[in-house]
Coordinates of C-alpha atoms in Angstrom, one line a residue:
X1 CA -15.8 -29.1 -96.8
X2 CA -17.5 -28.9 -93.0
X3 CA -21.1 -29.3 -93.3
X4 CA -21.7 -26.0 -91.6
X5 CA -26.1 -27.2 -91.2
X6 CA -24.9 -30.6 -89.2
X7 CA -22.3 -28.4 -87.4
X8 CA -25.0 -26.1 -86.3
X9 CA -27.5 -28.4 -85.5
X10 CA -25.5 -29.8 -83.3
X11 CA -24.2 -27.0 -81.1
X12 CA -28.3 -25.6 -81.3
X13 CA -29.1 -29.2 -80.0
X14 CA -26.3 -28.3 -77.0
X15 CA -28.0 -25.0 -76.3
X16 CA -31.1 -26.0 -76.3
X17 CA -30.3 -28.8 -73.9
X18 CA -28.9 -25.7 -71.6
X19 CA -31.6 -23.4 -71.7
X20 CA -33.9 -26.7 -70.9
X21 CA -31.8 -27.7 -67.9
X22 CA -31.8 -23.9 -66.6
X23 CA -35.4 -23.2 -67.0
X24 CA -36.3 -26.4 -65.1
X25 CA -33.4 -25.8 -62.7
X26 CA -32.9 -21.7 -63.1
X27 CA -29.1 -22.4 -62.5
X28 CA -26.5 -23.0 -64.8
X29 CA -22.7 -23.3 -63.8
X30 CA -20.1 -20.7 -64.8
X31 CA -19.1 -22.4 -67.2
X32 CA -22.6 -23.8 -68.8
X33 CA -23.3 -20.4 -69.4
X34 CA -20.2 -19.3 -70.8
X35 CA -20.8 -22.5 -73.0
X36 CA -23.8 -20.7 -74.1
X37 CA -22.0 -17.7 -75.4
X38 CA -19.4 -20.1 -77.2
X39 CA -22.2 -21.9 -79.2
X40 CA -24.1 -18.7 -80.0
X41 CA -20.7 -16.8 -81.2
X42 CA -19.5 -20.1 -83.3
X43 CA -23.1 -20.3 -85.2
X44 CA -24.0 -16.6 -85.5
X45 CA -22.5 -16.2 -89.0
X46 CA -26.3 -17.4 -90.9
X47 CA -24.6 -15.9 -94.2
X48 CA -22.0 -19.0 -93.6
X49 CA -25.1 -21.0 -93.7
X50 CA -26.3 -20.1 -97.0
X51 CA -23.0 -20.3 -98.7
X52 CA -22.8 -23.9 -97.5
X53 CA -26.3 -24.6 -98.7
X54 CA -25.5 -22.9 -102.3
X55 CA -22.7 -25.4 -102.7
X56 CA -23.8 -28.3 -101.3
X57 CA -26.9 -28.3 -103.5
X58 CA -24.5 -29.3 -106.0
X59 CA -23.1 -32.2 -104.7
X60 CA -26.4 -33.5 -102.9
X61 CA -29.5 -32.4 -102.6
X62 CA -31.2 -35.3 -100.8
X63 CA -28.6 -34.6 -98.3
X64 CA -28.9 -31.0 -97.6
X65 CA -32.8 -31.2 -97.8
X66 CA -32.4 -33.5 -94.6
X67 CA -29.8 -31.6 -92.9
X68 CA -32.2 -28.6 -93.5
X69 CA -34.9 -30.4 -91.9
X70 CA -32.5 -31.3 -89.3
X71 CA -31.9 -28.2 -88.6
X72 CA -35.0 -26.5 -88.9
X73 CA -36.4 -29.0 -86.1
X74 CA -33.9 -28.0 -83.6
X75 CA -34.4 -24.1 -84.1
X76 CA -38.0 -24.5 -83.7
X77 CA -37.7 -27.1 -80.6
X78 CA -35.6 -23.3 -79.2
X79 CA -38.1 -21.1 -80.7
X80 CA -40.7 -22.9 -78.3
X81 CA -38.5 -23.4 -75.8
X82 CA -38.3 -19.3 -75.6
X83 CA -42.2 -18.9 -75.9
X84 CA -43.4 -21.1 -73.8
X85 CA -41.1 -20.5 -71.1
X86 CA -40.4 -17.2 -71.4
X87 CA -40.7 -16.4 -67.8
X88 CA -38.0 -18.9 -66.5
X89 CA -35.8 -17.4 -69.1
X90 CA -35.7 -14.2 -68.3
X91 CA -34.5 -14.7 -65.1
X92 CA -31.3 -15.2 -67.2
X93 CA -28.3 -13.5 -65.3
X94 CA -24.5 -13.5 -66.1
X95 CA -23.5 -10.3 -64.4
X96 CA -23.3 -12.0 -61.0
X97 CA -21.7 -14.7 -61.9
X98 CA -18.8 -13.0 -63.6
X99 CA -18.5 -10.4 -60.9
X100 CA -18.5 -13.4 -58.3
X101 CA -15.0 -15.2 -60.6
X102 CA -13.8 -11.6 -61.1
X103 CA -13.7 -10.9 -57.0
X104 CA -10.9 -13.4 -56.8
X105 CA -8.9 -11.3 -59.0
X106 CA -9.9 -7.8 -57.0
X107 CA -9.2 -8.9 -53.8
X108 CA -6.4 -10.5 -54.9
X109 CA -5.0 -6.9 -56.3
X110 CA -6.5 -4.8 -53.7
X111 CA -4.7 -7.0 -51.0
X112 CA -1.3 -6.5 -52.6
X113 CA -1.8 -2.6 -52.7
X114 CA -3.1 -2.4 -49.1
X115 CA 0.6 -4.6 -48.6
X116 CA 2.5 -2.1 -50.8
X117 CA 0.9 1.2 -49.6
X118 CA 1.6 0.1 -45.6
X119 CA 5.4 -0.7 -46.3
X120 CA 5.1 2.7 -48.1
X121 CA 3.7 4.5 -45.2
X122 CA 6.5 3.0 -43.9
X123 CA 8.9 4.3 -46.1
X124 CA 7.9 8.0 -46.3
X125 CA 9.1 9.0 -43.2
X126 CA 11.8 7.1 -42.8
X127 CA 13.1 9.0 -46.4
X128 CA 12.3 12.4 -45.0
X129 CA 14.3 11.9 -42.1
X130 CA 17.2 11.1 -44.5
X131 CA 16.8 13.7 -46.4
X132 CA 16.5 16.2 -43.3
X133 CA 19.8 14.3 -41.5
X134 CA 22.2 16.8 -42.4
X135 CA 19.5 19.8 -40.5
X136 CA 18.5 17.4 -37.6
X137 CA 22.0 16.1 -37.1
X138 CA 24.7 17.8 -38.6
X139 CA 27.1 16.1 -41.2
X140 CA 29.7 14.3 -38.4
X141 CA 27.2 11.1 -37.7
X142 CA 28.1 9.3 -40.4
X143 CA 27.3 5.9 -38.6
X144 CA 24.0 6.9 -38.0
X145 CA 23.1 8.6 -41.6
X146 CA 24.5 5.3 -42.9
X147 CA 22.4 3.1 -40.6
X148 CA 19.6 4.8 -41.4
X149 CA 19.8 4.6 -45.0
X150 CA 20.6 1.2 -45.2
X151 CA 17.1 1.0 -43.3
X152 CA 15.3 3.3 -45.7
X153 CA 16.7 1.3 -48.9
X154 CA 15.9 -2.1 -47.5
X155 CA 11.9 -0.8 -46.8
X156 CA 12.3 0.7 -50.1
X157 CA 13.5 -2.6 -51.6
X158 CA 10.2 -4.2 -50.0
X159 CA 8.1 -2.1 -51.1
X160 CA 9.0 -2.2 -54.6
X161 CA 8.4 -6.0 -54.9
X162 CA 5.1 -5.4 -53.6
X163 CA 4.4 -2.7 -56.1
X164 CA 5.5 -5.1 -58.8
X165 CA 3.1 -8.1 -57.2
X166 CA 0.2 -5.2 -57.0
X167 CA 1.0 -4.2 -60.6
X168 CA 1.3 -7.7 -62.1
X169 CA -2.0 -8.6 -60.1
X170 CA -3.8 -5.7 -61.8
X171 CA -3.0 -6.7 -65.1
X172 CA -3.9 -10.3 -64.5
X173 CA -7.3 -8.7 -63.0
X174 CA -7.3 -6.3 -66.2
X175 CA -6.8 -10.1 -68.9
X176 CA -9.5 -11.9 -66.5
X177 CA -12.1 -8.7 -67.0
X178 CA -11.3 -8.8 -70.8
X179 CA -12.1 -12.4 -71.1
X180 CA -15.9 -12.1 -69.4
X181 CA -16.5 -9.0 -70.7
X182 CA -18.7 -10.4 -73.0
X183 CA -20.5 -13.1 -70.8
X184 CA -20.8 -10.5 -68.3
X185 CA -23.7 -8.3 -70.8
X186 CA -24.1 -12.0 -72.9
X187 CA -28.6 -11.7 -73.7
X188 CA -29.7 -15.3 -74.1
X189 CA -32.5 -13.9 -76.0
X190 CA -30.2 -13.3 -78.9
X191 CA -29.9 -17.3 -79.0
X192 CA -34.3 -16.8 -79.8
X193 CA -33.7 -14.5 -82.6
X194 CA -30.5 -16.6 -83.9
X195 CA -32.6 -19.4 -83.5
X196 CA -35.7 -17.8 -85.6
X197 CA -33.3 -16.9 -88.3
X198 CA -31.8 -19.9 -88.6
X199 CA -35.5 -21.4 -88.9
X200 CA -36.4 -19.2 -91.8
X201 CA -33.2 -20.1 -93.4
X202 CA -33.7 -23.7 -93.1
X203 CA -37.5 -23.4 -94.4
X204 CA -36.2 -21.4 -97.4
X205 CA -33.8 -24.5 -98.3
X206 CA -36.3 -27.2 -97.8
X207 CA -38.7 -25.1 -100.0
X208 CA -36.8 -24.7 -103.0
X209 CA -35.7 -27.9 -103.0
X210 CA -39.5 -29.2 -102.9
X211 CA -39.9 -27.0 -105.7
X212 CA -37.6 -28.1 -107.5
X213 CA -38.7 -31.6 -107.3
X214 CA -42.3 -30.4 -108.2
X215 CA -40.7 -29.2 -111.6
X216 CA -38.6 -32.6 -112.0
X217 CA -35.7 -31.0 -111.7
X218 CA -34.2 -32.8 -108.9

């Protein structure tokens, strides 16, 4: 069985070595911050937690007591971390920084419309004019209905491979908004509260093991 208190110590230890680094730089990369997100959706199961700890007391207790002390250091080095630095922190933004790796992907899209709607302007009257041949030009040129519809079909060809790019582009925009979606309105401060939980949690462990061993029964 993973130790689930070592496994979370450890990615606390990683976020709290984040949040350090960005309240004494106030930047994080893109992907330090989507980092952030990863660690706080990996550990934010605390019932997980207290199933581990109900087992494990079984097997050693020695062991989890440390582990719990482990553990209850880190998420009070975080707690403080938030408190006494609270201002840094809540300059906090991931909005930007999505919207800034998402603009690749809109201009991308909008660039292959703006393509696909010109060869379509192109198109339009070039289909009217076929379909008016017969009124502007009477039935005997076949030569030049033929000529022109060739032309039409080979514009029409175009632009239906840059509709397809412009479509495929939208849904790879469409997969890329998915994937930030939840970095993009990601609250550090959630981390704080995770972090506080995770404290009481650990405290509660480490005091009923002391109690037991007050009662000799450990």
């Amino acid at each position: 069985m993973d130790n689930k208190i070592i496994e979370t110590t450890e990615r606390l230890q990683e976020a709290h070595g984040l949040i350090a680094k960005y309240v004494e730089m106030q930047s994080l990369s893109f992907e330090e911050k989507k980092r952030l997100l990863e660690i706080y959706r990996s550990i934010k199961d605390t019932n997980a937690i207290i199933e581990y700890a109900e087992i494990a007391a079984h097997d050693s207790m020695e062991q989890l007591y440390a582990d719990a002390k482990g553990l209850l250091q880190v998420a009070q080095q975080i707690a403080d971390l938030f408190e006494t630095s609270s201002a840094a922190i809540a300059t906090f933004d991931t909005k930007n920084d999505c919207e800034l790796y998402l603009k690749q992907f809109v201009d991308a899209r909008k660039k292959a419309e703006e393509e696909a709607q010109k060869v379509w302007e192109e198109y339009k009257p070039l289909n009217n004019r076929l379909d008016q041949w017969g009124f502007s030009h009477g039935y005997d040129d076949e030569e030049g209905f033929r000529a022109l519809e060739k032309e039409c079909d080979a514009v029409k060809e175009r632009y239906d491979i840059l509709h397809a790019e412009a479509y495929r582009l939208s849904g790879v925009w469409r997969k890329e908004v998915s994937k930030v979606s939840g970095l993009m309105y990601f609250d550090i401060s959630l981390l704080n509260i995770l972090s506080v939980r995770l404290a009481t949690i650990a405290k509660s462990i480490i005091s009923d093991i002391e109690g037991l061993k007050k009662q000799g029964s450990v």
